[in-house]
Amino acid sequence: MSENEFWSIIGMLNWDESGDDEFVVEPVVDCLSQKSDEEIFQFEELLTQKLHALDTKAHAKEIGEDAYISDEKYFSVDGFLYSRCVVVANGKEFFQHILDNPKEFPKDMEFEAILFVAQQAYEQKNDKEWGYVSSTDYETYKNAGGCQ
């Protein structure tokens, strides 16, 4: 799957259904479920790479009320992951802008549902459990280069 196809599929998110994440992601899940298993895995790889790229201290300091302050203060690693999901869900240009300009990170927003679209598509298509593990880890603190 190409970068352009990845972003095209992200563009299918149905924001008219904001407030019900299941309906927001439904067009993406439906589209991916029509792809080959390999393409579904490639989508997951690209999503993971984008989330990993945003896993930096500079970005963590800009997520809003629950932003990273210091190692001595509690910081929700899940909340930061879900905040990074918002950036990817808003498309290629927004992702690139925020990647380059952490201070403009959207404040106090989360979109966890995007994490599961490949899994849902795979399970919908194959009627079996997802077992794929991406080669990149999107969990918070996994981007060692972003910790400065």
JSON list of C-alpha atoms in Angstrom, two decimals:
[
{"chain": "A", "resi": 1, "resn": "MET", "atom": "CA", "xyz": [0.00, 0.00, 0.00]},
{"chain": "A", "resi": 2, "resn": "SER", "atom": "CA", "xyz": [1.38, 3.36, -0.96]},
{"chain": "A", "resi": 3, "resn": "GLU", "atom": "CA", "xyz": [1.50, 6.42, 1.28]},
{"chain": "A", "resi": 4, "resn": "ASN", "atom": "CA", "xyz": [-1.04, 8.09, -1.00]},
{"chain": "A", "resi": 5, "resn": "GLU", "atom": "CA", "xyz": [-3.46, 5.18, -0.68]},
{"chain": "A", "resi": 6, "resn": "PHE", "atom": "CA", "xyz": [-3.01, 5.17, 3.10]},
{"chain": "A", "resi": 7, "resn": "TRP", "atom": "CA", "xyz": [-3.90, 8.86, 3.30]},
{"chain": "A", "resi": 8, "resn": "SER", "atom": "CA", "xyz": [-6.77, 8.41, 0.87]},
{"chain": "A", "resi": 9, "resn": "ILE", "atom": "CA", "xyz": [-8.25, 5.74, 3.14]},
{"chain": "A", "resi": 10, "resn": "ILE", "atom": "CA", "xyz": [-7.73, 7.96, 6.22]},
{"chain": "A", "resi": 11, "resn": "GLY", "atom": "CA", "xyz": [-9.68, 10.61, 4.30]},
{"chain": "A", "resi": 12, "resn": "MET", "atom": "CA", "xyz": [-12.70, 8.28, 4.35]},
{"chain": "A", "resi": 13, "resn": "LEU", "atom": "CA", "xyz": [-13.29, 8.87, 8.06]},
{"chain": "A", "resi": 14, "resn": "ASN", "atom": "CA", "xyz": [-16.87, 10.05, 8.36]},
{"chain": "A", "resi": 15, "resn": "TRP", "atom": "CA", "xyz": [-16.67, 13.14, 10.56]},
{"chain": "A", "resi": 16, "resn": "ASP", "atom": "CA", "xyz": [-20.40, 13.75, 10.02]},
{"chain": "A", "resi": 17, "resn": "GLU", "atom": "CA", "xyz": [-20.79, 11.03, 12.65]},
{"chain": "A", "resi": 18, "resn": "SER", "atom": "CA", "xyz": [-18.58, 12.77, 15.25]},
{"chain": "A", "resi": 19, "resn": "GLY", "atom": "CA", "xyz": [-19.54, 11.62, 18.69]},
{"chain": "A", "resi": 20, "resn": "ASP", "atom": "CA", "xyz": [-19.91, 7.97, 17.65]},
{"chain": "A", "resi": 21, "resn": "ASP", "atom": "CA", "xyz": [-16.44, 6.72, 16.80]},
{"chain": "A", "resi": 22, "resn": "GLU", "atom": "CA", "xyz": [-17.73, 3.39, 15.49]},
{"chain": "A", "resi": 23, "resn": "PHE", "atom": "CA", "xyz": [-19.62, 5.21, 12.73]},
{"chain": "A", "resi": 24, "resn": "VAL", "atom": "CA", "xyz": [-16.73, 7.59, 12.08]},
{"chain": "A", "resi": 25, "resn": "VAL", "atom": "CA", "xyz": [-14.36, 4.70, 11.32]},
{"chain": "A", "resi": 26, "resn": "GLU", "atom": "CA", "xyz": [-16.92, 2.48, 9.55]},
{"chain": "A", "resi": 27, "resn": "PRO", "atom": "CA", "xyz": [-16.04, 3.61, 5.97]},
{"chain": "A", "resi": 28, "resn": "VAL", "atom": "CA", "xyz": [-12.34, 2.96, 6.63]},
{"chain": "A", "resi": 29, "resn": "VAL", "atom": "CA", "xyz": [-13.04, -0.50, 8.06]},
{"chain": "A", "resi": 30, "resn": "ASP", "atom": "CA", "xyz": [-15.32, -1.32, 5.13]},
{"chain": "A", "resi": 31, "resn": "CYS", "atom": "CA", "xyz": [-12.73, -0.16, 2.60]},
{"chain": "A", "resi": 32, "resn": "LEU", "atom": "CA", "xyz": [-9.88, -2.06, 4.24]},
{"chain": "A", "resi": 33, "resn": "SER", "atom": "CA", "xyz": [-11.98, -5.23, 4.51]},
{"chain": "A", "resi": 34, "resn": "GLN", "atom": "CA", "xyz": [-12.09, -5.27, 0.70]},
{"chain": "A", "resi": 35, "resn": "LYS", "atom": "CA", "xyz": [-8.28, -5.25, 0.49]},
{"chain": "A", "resi": 36, "resn": "SER", "atom": "CA", "xyz": [-5.90, -8.20, 0.60]},
{"chain": "A", "resi": 37, "resn": "ASP", "atom": "CA", "xyz": [-4.60, -9.29, 3.99]},
{"chain": "A", "resi": 38, "resn": "GLU", "atom": "CA", "xyz": [-1.18, -7.95, 2.98]},
{"chain": "A", "resi": 39, "resn": "GLU", "atom": "CA", "xyz": [-2.66, -4.51, 2.24]},
{"chain": "A", "resi": 40, "resn": "ILE", "atom": "CA", "xyz": [-4.44, -4.49, 5.61]},
{"chain": "A", "resi": 41, "resn": "PHE", "atom": "CA", "xyz": [-1.10, -5.28, 7.27]},
{"chain": "A", "resi": 42, "resn": "GLN", "atom": "CA", "xyz": [0.60, -2.53, 5.25]},
{"chain": "A", "resi": 43, "resn": "PHE", "atom": "CA", "xyz": [-2.06, -0.05, 6.39]},
{"chain": "A", "resi": 44, "resn": "GLU", "atom": "CA", "xyz": [-1.33, -1.05, 10.00]},
{"chain": "A", "resi": 45, "resn": "GLU", "atom": "CA", "xyz": [2.41, -0.60, 9.40]},
{"chain": "A", "resi": 46, "resn": "LEU", "atom": "CA", "xyz": [1.92, 2.90, 7.99]},
{"chain": "A", "resi": 47, "resn": "LEU", "atom": "CA", "xyz": [-0.43, 3.90, 10.80]},
{"chain": "A", "resi": 48, "resn": "THR", "atom": "CA", "xyz": [2.05, 2.63, 13.36]},
{"chain": "A", "resi": 49, "resn": "GLN", "atom": "CA", "xyz": [4.93, 4.51, 11.73]},
{"chain": "A", "resi": 50, "resn": "LYS", "atom": "CA", "xyz": [2.98, 7.78, 11.80]},
{"chain": "A", "resi": 51, "resn": "LEU", "atom": "CA", "xyz": [2.03, 7.39, 15.46]},
{"chain": "A", "resi": 52, "resn": "HIS", "atom": "CA", "xyz": [5.61, 6.46, 16.33]},
{"chain": "A", "resi": 53, "resn": "ALA", "atom": "CA", "xyz": [6.96, 9.56, 14.57]},
{"chain": "A", "resi": 54, "resn": "LEU", "atom": "CA", "xyz": [4.75, 11.77, 16.77]},
{"chain": "A", "resi": 55, "resn": "ASP", "atom": "CA", "xyz": [5.99, 10.09, 19.96]},
{"chain": "A", "resi": 56, "resn": "THR", "atom": "CA", "xyz": [8.32, 12.89, 21.02]},
{"chain": "A", "resi": 57, "resn": "LYS", "atom": "CA", "xyz": [8.70, 14.89, 24.17]},
{"chain": "A", "resi": 58, "resn": "ALA", "atom": "CA", "xyz": [8.16, 18.08, 22.18]},
{"chain": "A", "resi": 59, "resn": "HIS", "atom": "CA", "xyz": [4.75, 16.81, 21.08]},
{"chain": "A", "resi": 60, "resn": "ALA", "atom": "CA", "xyz": [3.87, 15.40, 24.52]},
{"chain": "A", "resi": 61, "resn": "LYS", "atom": "CA", "xyz": [4.38, 18.85, 26.05]},
{"chain": "A", "resi": 62, "resn": "GLU", "atom": "CA", "xyz": [1.71, 20.34, 23.75]},
{"chain": "A", "resi": 63, "resn": "ILE", "atom": "CA", "xyz": [-1.35, 18.07, 24.07]},
{"chain": "A", "resi": 64, "resn": "GLY", "atom": "CA", "xyz": [-3.28, 20.35, 26.39]},
{"chain": "A", "resi": 65, "resn": "GLU", "atom": "CA", "xyz": [-4.32, 20.00, 30.02]},
{"chain": "A", "resi": 66, "resn": "ASP", "atom": "CA", "xyz": [-2.70, 16.56, 30.43]},
{"chain": "A", "resi": 67, "resn": "ALA", "atom": "CA", "xyz": [0.56, 17.50, 28.71]},
{"chain": "A", "resi": 68, "resn": "TYR", "atom": "CA", "xyz": [3.91, 16.15, 29.79]},
{"chain": "A", "resi": 69, "resn": "ILE", "atom": "CA", "xyz": [5.52, 18.43, 32.38]},
{"chain": "A", "resi": 70, "resn": "SER", "atom": "CA", "xyz": [8.35, 16.43, 33.90]},
{"chain": "A", "resi": 71, "resn": "ASP", "atom": "CA", "xyz": [9.35, 12.91, 34.82]},
{"chain": "A", "resi": 72, "resn": "GLU", "atom": "CA", "xyz": [8.17, 13.62, 38.37]},
{"chain": "A", "resi": 73, "resn": "LYS", "atom": "CA", "xyz": [4.59, 14.44, 37.32]},
{"chain": "A", "resi": 74, "resn": "TYR", "atom": "CA", "xyz": [2.04, 11.83, 36.24]},
{"chain": "A", "resi": 75, "resn": "PHE", "atom": "CA", "xyz": [1.65, 11.63, 32.48]},
{"chain": "A", "resi": 76, "resn": "SER", "atom": "CA", "xyz": [-0.91, 9.38, 30.78]},
{"chain": "A", "resi": 77, "resn": "VAL", "atom": "CA", "xyz": [0.91, 7.38, 28.13]},
{"chain": "A", "resi": 78, "resn": "ASP", "atom": "CA", "xyz": [-2.44, 6.16, 26.78]},
{"chain": "A", "resi": 79, "resn": "GLY", "atom": "CA", "xyz": [-3.82, 9.68, 26.64]},
{"chain": "A", "resi": 80, "resn": "PHE", "atom": "CA", "xyz": [-0.79, 10.80, 24.64]},
{"chain": "A", "resi": 81, "resn": "LEU", "atom": "CA", "xyz": [-1.21, 7.89, 22.21]},
{"chain": "A", "resi": 82, "resn": "TYR", "atom": "CA", "xyz": [-4.89, 8.72, 21.70]},
{"chain": "A", "resi": 83, "resn": "SER", "atom": "CA", "xyz": [-3.95, 12.37, 21.15]},
{"chain": "A", "resi": 84, "resn": "ARG", "atom": "CA", "xyz": [-1.47, 11.36, 18.46]},
{"chain": "A", "resi": 85, "resn": "CYS", "atom": "CA", "xyz": [-4.29, 9.42, 16.80]},
{"chain": "A", "resi": 86, "resn": "VAL", "atom": "CA", "xyz": [-6.14, 12.74, 16.29]},
{"chain": "A", "resi": 87, "resn": "VAL", "atom": "CA", "xyz": [-3.23, 14.08, 14.29]},
{"chain": "A", "resi": 88, "resn": "VAL", "atom": "CA", "xyz": [-3.09, 11.09, 11.93]},
{"chain": "A", "resi": 89, "resn": "ALA", "atom": "CA", "xyz": [-6.88, 10.99, 11.59]},
{"chain": "A", "resi": 90, "resn": "ASN", "atom": "CA", "xyz": [-6.84, 14.55, 10.28]},
{"chain": "A", "resi": 91, "resn": "GLY", "atom": "CA", "xyz": [-4.87, 13.68, 7.17]},
{"chain": "A", "resi": 92, "resn": "LYS", "atom": "CA", "xyz": [-1.48, 13.96, 5.54]},
{"chain": "A", "resi": 93, "resn": "GLU", "atom": "CA", "xyz": [-1.07, 17.74, 5.50]},
{"chain": "A", "resi": 94, "resn": "PHE", "atom": "CA", "xyz": [-2.15, 18.13, 9.12]},
{"chain": "A", "resi": 95, "resn": "PHE", "atom": "CA", "xyz": [0.07, 15.23, 10.20]},
{"chain": "A", "resi": 96, "resn": "GLN", "atom": "CA", "xyz": [3.10, 16.71, 8.47]},
{"chain": "A", "resi": 97, "resn": "HIS", "atom": "CA", "xyz": [2.38, 20.18, 9.85]},
{"chain": "A", "resi": 98, "resn": "ILE", "atom": "CA", "xyz": [2.12, 18.90, 13.44]},
{"chain": "A", "resi": 99, "resn": "LEU", "atom": "CA", "xyz": [5.14, 16.65, 13.02]},
{"chain": "A", "resi": 100, "resn": "ASP", "atom": "CA", "xyz": [7.14, 19.75, 12.04]},
{"chain": "A", "resi": 101, "resn": "ASN", "atom": "CA", "xyz": [5.39, 22.14, 14.48]},
{"chain": "A", "resi": 102, "resn": "PRO", "atom": "CA", "xyz": [4.77, 20.40, 17.82]},
{"chain": "A", "resi": 103, "resn": "LYS", "atom": "CA", "xyz": [3.56, 23.63, 19.48]},
{"chain": "A", "resi": 104, "resn": "GLU", "atom": "CA", "xyz": [0.48, 23.51, 17.23]},
{"chain": "A", "resi": 105, "resn": "PHE", "atom": "CA", "xyz": [-0.57, 20.06, 18.44]},
{"chain": "A", "resi": 106, "resn": "PRO", "atom": "CA", "xyz": [-4.38, 19.91, 18.90]},
{"chain": "A", "resi": 107, "resn": "LYS", "atom": "CA", "xyz": [-5.28, 20.40, 22.55]},
{"chain": "A", "resi": 108, "resn": "ASP", "atom": "CA", "xyz": [-7.33, 18.04, 24.70]},
{"chain": "A", "resi": 109, "resn": "MET", "atom": "CA", "xyz": [-8.50, 15.76, 21.89]},
{"chain": "A", "resi": 110, "resn": "GLU", "atom": "CA", "xyz": [-8.37, 11.96, 21.50]},
{"chain": "A", "resi": 111, "resn": "PHE", "atom": "CA", "xyz": [-9.37, 9.46, 18.82]},
{"chain": "A", "resi": 112, "resn": "GLU", "atom": "CA", "xyz": [-8.51, 5.96, 20.03]},
{"chain": "A", "resi": 113, "resn": "ALA", "atom": "CA", "xyz": [-10.83, 4.28, 17.51]},
{"chain": "A", "resi": 114, "resn": "ILE", "atom": "CA", "xyz": [-8.36, 4.61, 14.64]},
{"chain": "A", "resi": 115, "resn": "LEU", "atom": "CA", "xyz": [-6.03, 2.16, 16.39]},
{"chain": "A", "resi": 116, "resn": "PHE", "atom": "CA", "xyz": [-8.38, -0.72, 15.64]},
{"chain": "A", "resi": 117, "resn": "VAL", "atom": "CA", "xyz": [-9.48, -0.16, 12.03]},
{"chain": "A", "resi": 118, "resn": "ALA", "atom": "CA", "xyz": [-7.02, -2.64, 10.48]},
{"chain": "A", "resi": 119, "resn": "GLN", "atom": "CA", "xyz": [-7.87, -5.27, 13.08]},
{"chain": "A", "resi": 120, "resn": "GLN", "atom": "CA", "xyz": [-11.61, -4.78, 12.58]},
{"chain": "A", "resi": 121, "resn": "ALA", "atom": "CA", "xyz": [-11.23, -4.96, 8.79]},
{"chain": "A", "resi": 122, "resn": "TYR", "atom": "CA", "xyz": [-9.15, -8.11, 8.96]},
{"chain": "A", "resi": 123, "resn": "GLU", "atom": "CA", "xyz": [-11.57, -9.82, 11.34]},
{"chain": "A", "resi": 124, "resn": "GLN", "atom": "CA", "xyz": [-14.59, -8.69, 9.29]},
{"chain": "A", "resi": 125, "resn": "LYS", "atom": "CA", "xyz": [-12.99, -10.03, 6.10]},
{"chain": "A", "resi": 126, "resn": "ASN", "atom": "CA", "xyz": [-11.57, -13.29, 7.42]},
{"chain": "A", "resi": 127, "resn": "ASP", "atom": "CA", "xyz": [-13.89, -14.13, 10.30]},
{"chain": "A", "resi": 128, "resn": "LYS", "atom": "CA", "xyz": [-10.87, -14.96, 12.41]},
{"chain": "A", "resi": 129, "resn": "GLU", "atom": "CA", "xyz": [-8.88, -13.26, 15.15]},
{"chain": "A", "resi": 130, "resn": "TRP", "atom": "CA", "xyz": [-6.23, -10.64, 14.35]},
{"chain": "A", "resi": 131, "resn": "GLY", "atom": "CA", "xyz": [-2.74, -11.81, 15.20]},
{"chain": "A", "resi": 132, "resn": "TYR", "atom": "CA", "xyz": [-0.58, -9.34, 13.28]},
{"chain": "A", "resi": 133, "resn": "VAL", "atom": "CA", "xyz": [2.15, -7.48, 15.14]},
{"chain": "A", "resi": 134, "resn": "SER", "atom": "CA", "xyz": [3.59, -4.40, 13.47]},
{"chain": "A", "resi": 135, "resn": "SER", "atom": "CA", "xyz": [7.35, -4.03, 13.08]},
{"chain": "A", "resi": 136, "resn": "THR", "atom": "CA", "xyz": [7.15, -0.57, 14.71]},
{"chain": "A", "resi": 137, "resn": "ASP", "atom": "CA", "xyz": [5.70, 0.10, 18.14]},
{"chain": "A", "resi": 138, "resn": "TYR", "atom": "CA", "xyz": [3.41, 3.11, 18.51]},
{"chain": "A", "resi": 139, "resn": "GLU", "atom": "CA", "xyz": [3.16, 2.93, 22.30]},
{"chain": "A", "resi": 140, "resn": "THR", "atom": "CA", "xyz": [4.35, 6.02, 24.15]},
{"chain": "A", "resi": 141, "resn": "TYR", "atom": "CA", "xyz": [8.09, 6.15, 24.92]},
{"chain": "A", "resi": 142, "resn": "LYS", "atom": "CA", "xyz": [8.97, 3.70, 22.12]},
{"chain": "A", "resi": 143, "resn": "ASN", "atom": "CA", "xyz": [10.50, 6.39, 19.90]},
{"chain": "A", "resi": 144, "resn": "ALA", "atom": "CA", "xyz": [13.88, 6.62, 21.61]},
{"chain": "A", "resi": 145, "resn": "GLY", "atom": "CA", "xyz": [14.94, 9.40, 19.25]},
{"chain": "A", "resi": 146, "resn": "GLY", "atom": "CA", "xyz": [11.97, 11.52, 20.32]},
{"chain": "A", "resi": 147, "resn": "CYS", "atom": "CA", "xyz": [12.80, 11.62, 24.02]},
{"chain": "A", "resi": 148, "resn": "GLN", "atom": "CA", "xyz": [15.02, 14.71, 23.91]}
]
